[in-house]
PDB file of C-alpha atoms in Angstrom:
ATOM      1  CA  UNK A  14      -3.600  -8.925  -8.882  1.00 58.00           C
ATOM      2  CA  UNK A  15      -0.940  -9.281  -6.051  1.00 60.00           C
ATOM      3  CA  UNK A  16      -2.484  -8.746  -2.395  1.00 64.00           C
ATOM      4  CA  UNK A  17      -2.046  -5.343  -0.723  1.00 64.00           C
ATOM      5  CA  UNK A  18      -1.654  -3.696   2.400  1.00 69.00           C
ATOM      6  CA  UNK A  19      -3.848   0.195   3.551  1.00 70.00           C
ATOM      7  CA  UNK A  20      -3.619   1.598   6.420  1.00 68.00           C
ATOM      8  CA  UNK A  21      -6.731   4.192   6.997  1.00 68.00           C
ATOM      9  CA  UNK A  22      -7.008   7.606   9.197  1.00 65.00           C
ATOM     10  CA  UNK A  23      -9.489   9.693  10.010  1.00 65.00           C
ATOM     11  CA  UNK A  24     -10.033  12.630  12.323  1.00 67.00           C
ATOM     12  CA  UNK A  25     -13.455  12.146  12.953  1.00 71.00           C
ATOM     13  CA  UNK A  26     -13.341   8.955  14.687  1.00 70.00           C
ATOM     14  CA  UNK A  27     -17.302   8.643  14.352  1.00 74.00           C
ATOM     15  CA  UNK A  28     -18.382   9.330  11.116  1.00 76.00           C
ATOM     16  CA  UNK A  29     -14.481   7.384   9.660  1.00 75.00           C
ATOM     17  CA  UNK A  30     -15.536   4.558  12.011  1.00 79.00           C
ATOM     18  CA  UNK A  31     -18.889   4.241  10.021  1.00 82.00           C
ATOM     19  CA  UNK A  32     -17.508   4.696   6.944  1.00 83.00           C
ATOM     20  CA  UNK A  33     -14.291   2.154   7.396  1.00 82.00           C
ATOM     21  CA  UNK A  34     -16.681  -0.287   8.633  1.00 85.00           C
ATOM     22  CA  UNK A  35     -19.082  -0.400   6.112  1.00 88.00           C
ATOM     23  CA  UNK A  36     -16.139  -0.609   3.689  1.00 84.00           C
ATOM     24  CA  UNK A  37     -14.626  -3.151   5.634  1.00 86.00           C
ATOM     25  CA  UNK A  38     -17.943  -5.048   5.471  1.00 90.00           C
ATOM     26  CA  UNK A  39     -18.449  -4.862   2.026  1.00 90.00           C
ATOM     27  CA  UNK A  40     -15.140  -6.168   1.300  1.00 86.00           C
ATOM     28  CA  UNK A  41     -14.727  -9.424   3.004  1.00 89.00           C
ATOM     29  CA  UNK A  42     -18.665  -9.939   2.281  1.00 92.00           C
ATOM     30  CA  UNK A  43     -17.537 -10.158  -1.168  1.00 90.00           C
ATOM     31  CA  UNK A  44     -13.852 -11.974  -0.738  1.00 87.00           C
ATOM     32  CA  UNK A  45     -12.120  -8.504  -1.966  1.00 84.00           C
ATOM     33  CA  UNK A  46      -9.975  -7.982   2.039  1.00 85.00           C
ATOM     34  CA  UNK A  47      -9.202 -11.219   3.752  1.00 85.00           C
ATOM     35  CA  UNK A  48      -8.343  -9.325   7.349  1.00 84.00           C
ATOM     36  CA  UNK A  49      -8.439  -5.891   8.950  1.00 83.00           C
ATOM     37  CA  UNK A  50      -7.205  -4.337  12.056  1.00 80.00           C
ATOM     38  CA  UNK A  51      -9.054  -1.450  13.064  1.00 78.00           C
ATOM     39  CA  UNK A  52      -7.727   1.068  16.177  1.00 77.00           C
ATOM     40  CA  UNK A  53      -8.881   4.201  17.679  1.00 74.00           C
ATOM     41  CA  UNK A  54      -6.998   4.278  20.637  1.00 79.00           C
ATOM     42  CA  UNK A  55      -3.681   6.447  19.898  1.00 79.00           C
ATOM     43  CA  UNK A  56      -1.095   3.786  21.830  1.00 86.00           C
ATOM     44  CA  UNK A  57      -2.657   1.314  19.310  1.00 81.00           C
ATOM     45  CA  UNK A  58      -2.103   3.489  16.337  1.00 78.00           C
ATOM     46  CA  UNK A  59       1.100   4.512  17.636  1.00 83.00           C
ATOM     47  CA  UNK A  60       2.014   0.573  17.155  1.00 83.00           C
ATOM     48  CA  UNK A  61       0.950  -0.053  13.938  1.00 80.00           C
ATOM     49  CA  UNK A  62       1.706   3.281  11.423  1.00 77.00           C
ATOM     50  CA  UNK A  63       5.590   2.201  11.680  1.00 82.00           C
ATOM     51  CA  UNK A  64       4.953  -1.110   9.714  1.00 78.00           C
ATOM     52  CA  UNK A  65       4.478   1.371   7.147  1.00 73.00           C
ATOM     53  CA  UNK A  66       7.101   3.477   7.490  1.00 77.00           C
ATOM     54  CA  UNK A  67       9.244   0.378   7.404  1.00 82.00           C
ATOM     55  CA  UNK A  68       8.526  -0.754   3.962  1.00 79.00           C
ATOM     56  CA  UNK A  69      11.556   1.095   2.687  1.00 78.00           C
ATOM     57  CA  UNK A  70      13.613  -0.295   5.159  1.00 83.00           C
ATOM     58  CA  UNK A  71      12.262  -3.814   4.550  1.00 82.00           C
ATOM     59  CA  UNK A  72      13.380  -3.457   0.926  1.00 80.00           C
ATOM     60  CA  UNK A  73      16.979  -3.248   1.599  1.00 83.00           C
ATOM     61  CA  UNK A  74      17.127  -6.489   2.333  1.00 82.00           C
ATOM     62  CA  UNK A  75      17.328  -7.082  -1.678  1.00 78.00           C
ATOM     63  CA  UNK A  76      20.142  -4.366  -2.047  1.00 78.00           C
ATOM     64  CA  UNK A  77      19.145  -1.155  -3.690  1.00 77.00           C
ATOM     65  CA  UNK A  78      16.248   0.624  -3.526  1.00 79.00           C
ATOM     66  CA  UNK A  79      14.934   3.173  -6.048  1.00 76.00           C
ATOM     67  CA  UNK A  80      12.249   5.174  -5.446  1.00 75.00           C
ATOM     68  CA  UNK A  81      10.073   7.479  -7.869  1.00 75.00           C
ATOM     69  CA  UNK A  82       7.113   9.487  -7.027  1.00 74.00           C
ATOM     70  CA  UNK A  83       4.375   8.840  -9.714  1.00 77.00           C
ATOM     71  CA  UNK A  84       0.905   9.844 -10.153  1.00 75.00           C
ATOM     72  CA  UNK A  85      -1.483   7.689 -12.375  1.00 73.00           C
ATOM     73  CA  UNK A  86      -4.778   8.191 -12.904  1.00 73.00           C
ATOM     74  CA  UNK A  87      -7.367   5.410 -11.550  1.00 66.00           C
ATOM     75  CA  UNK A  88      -8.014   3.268 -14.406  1.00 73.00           C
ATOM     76  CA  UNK A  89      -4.386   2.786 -14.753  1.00 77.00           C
ATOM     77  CA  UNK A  90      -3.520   2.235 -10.768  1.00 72.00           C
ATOM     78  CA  UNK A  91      -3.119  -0.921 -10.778  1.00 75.00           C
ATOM     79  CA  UNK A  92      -0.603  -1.331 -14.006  1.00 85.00           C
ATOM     80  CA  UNK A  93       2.574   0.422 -13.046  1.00 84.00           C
ATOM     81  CA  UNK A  94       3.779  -3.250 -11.039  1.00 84.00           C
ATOM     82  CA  UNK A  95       3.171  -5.088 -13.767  1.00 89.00           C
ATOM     83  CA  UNK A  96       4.146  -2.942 -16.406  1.00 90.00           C
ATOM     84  CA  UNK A  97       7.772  -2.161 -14.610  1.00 87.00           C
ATOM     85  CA  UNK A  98       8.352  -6.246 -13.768  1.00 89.00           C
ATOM     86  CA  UNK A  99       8.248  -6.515 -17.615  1.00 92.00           C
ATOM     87  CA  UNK A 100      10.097  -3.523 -18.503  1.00 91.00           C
ATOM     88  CA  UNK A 101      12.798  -4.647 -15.909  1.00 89.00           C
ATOM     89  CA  UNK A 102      13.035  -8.353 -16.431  1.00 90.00           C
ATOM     90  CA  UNK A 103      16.407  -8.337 -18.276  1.00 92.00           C
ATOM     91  CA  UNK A 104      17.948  -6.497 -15.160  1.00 88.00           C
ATOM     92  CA  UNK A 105      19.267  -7.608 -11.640  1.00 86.00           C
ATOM     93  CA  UNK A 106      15.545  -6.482 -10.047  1.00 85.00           C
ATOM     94  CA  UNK A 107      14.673  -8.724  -6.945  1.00 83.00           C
ATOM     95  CA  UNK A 108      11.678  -7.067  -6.237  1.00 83.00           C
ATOM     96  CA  UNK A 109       9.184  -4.266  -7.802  1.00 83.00           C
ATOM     97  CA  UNK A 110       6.380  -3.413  -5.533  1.00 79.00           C
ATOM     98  CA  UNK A 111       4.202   0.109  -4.892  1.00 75.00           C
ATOM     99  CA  UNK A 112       3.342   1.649  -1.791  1.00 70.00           C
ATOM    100  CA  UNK A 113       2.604   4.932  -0.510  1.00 62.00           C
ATOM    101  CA  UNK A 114      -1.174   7.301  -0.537  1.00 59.00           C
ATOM    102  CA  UNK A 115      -3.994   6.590  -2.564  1.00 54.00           C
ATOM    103  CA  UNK A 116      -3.675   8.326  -5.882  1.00 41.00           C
ATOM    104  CA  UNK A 117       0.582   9.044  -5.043  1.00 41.00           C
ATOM    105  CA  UNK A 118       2.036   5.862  -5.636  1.00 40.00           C
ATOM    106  CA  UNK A 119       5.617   5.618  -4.551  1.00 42.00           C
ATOM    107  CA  UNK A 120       7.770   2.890  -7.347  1.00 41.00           C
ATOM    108  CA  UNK A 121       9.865   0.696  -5.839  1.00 44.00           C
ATOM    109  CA  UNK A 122      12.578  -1.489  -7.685  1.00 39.00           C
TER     110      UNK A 122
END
């Protein structure tokens, strides 16, 4: 599986902030998230949501972008990528990645 990016909000900064790092925890524990930024102040936040509204913008470097709003259920999350890099291997694609929420993943090509 090809490394991914999340950024996580809450609006209970308490109870998220036990629950993100407890997550967070478990993960690199067992070698699942290499690194993690975690913010609550709103000038930190402020800095880092952009780097994901960038990603479309950081895809134009390759030429065209088209997106497509998909949902999927959970067991097959993780198989669109894969399943669309075979599907367009014939074709000029330079890139096919996903981003977007949990359970509304946005196809890029």
């Amino acid at each position: 599986m090809d490394p991914f990016f999340c950024c996580c909000l809450g609006s209970c900064v308490d109870h998220d902030a036990e629950k993100l790092n407890t997550f967070l925890q478990d993960g690199i524990e067992n070698n699942i998230i290499l690194d993690a930024v975690m913010c609550s102040e709103e000038s930190k936040i402020q800095k880092i949501w952009p780097l994901r509204e960038r990603i479309v913008e950081s895809c134009l470097k390759d030429g065209y972008i088209y997106n497509y709003d998909i949902s999927l259920s959970l067991k097959d999350f993780y198989s669109i990528i894969p399943i669309m890099k075979e599907r367009l291997k014939d074709q000029p694609v330079v890139t096919v990645c996903g981003y977007g929420h949990l359970g509304k993943w946005v196809f890029v090509v």
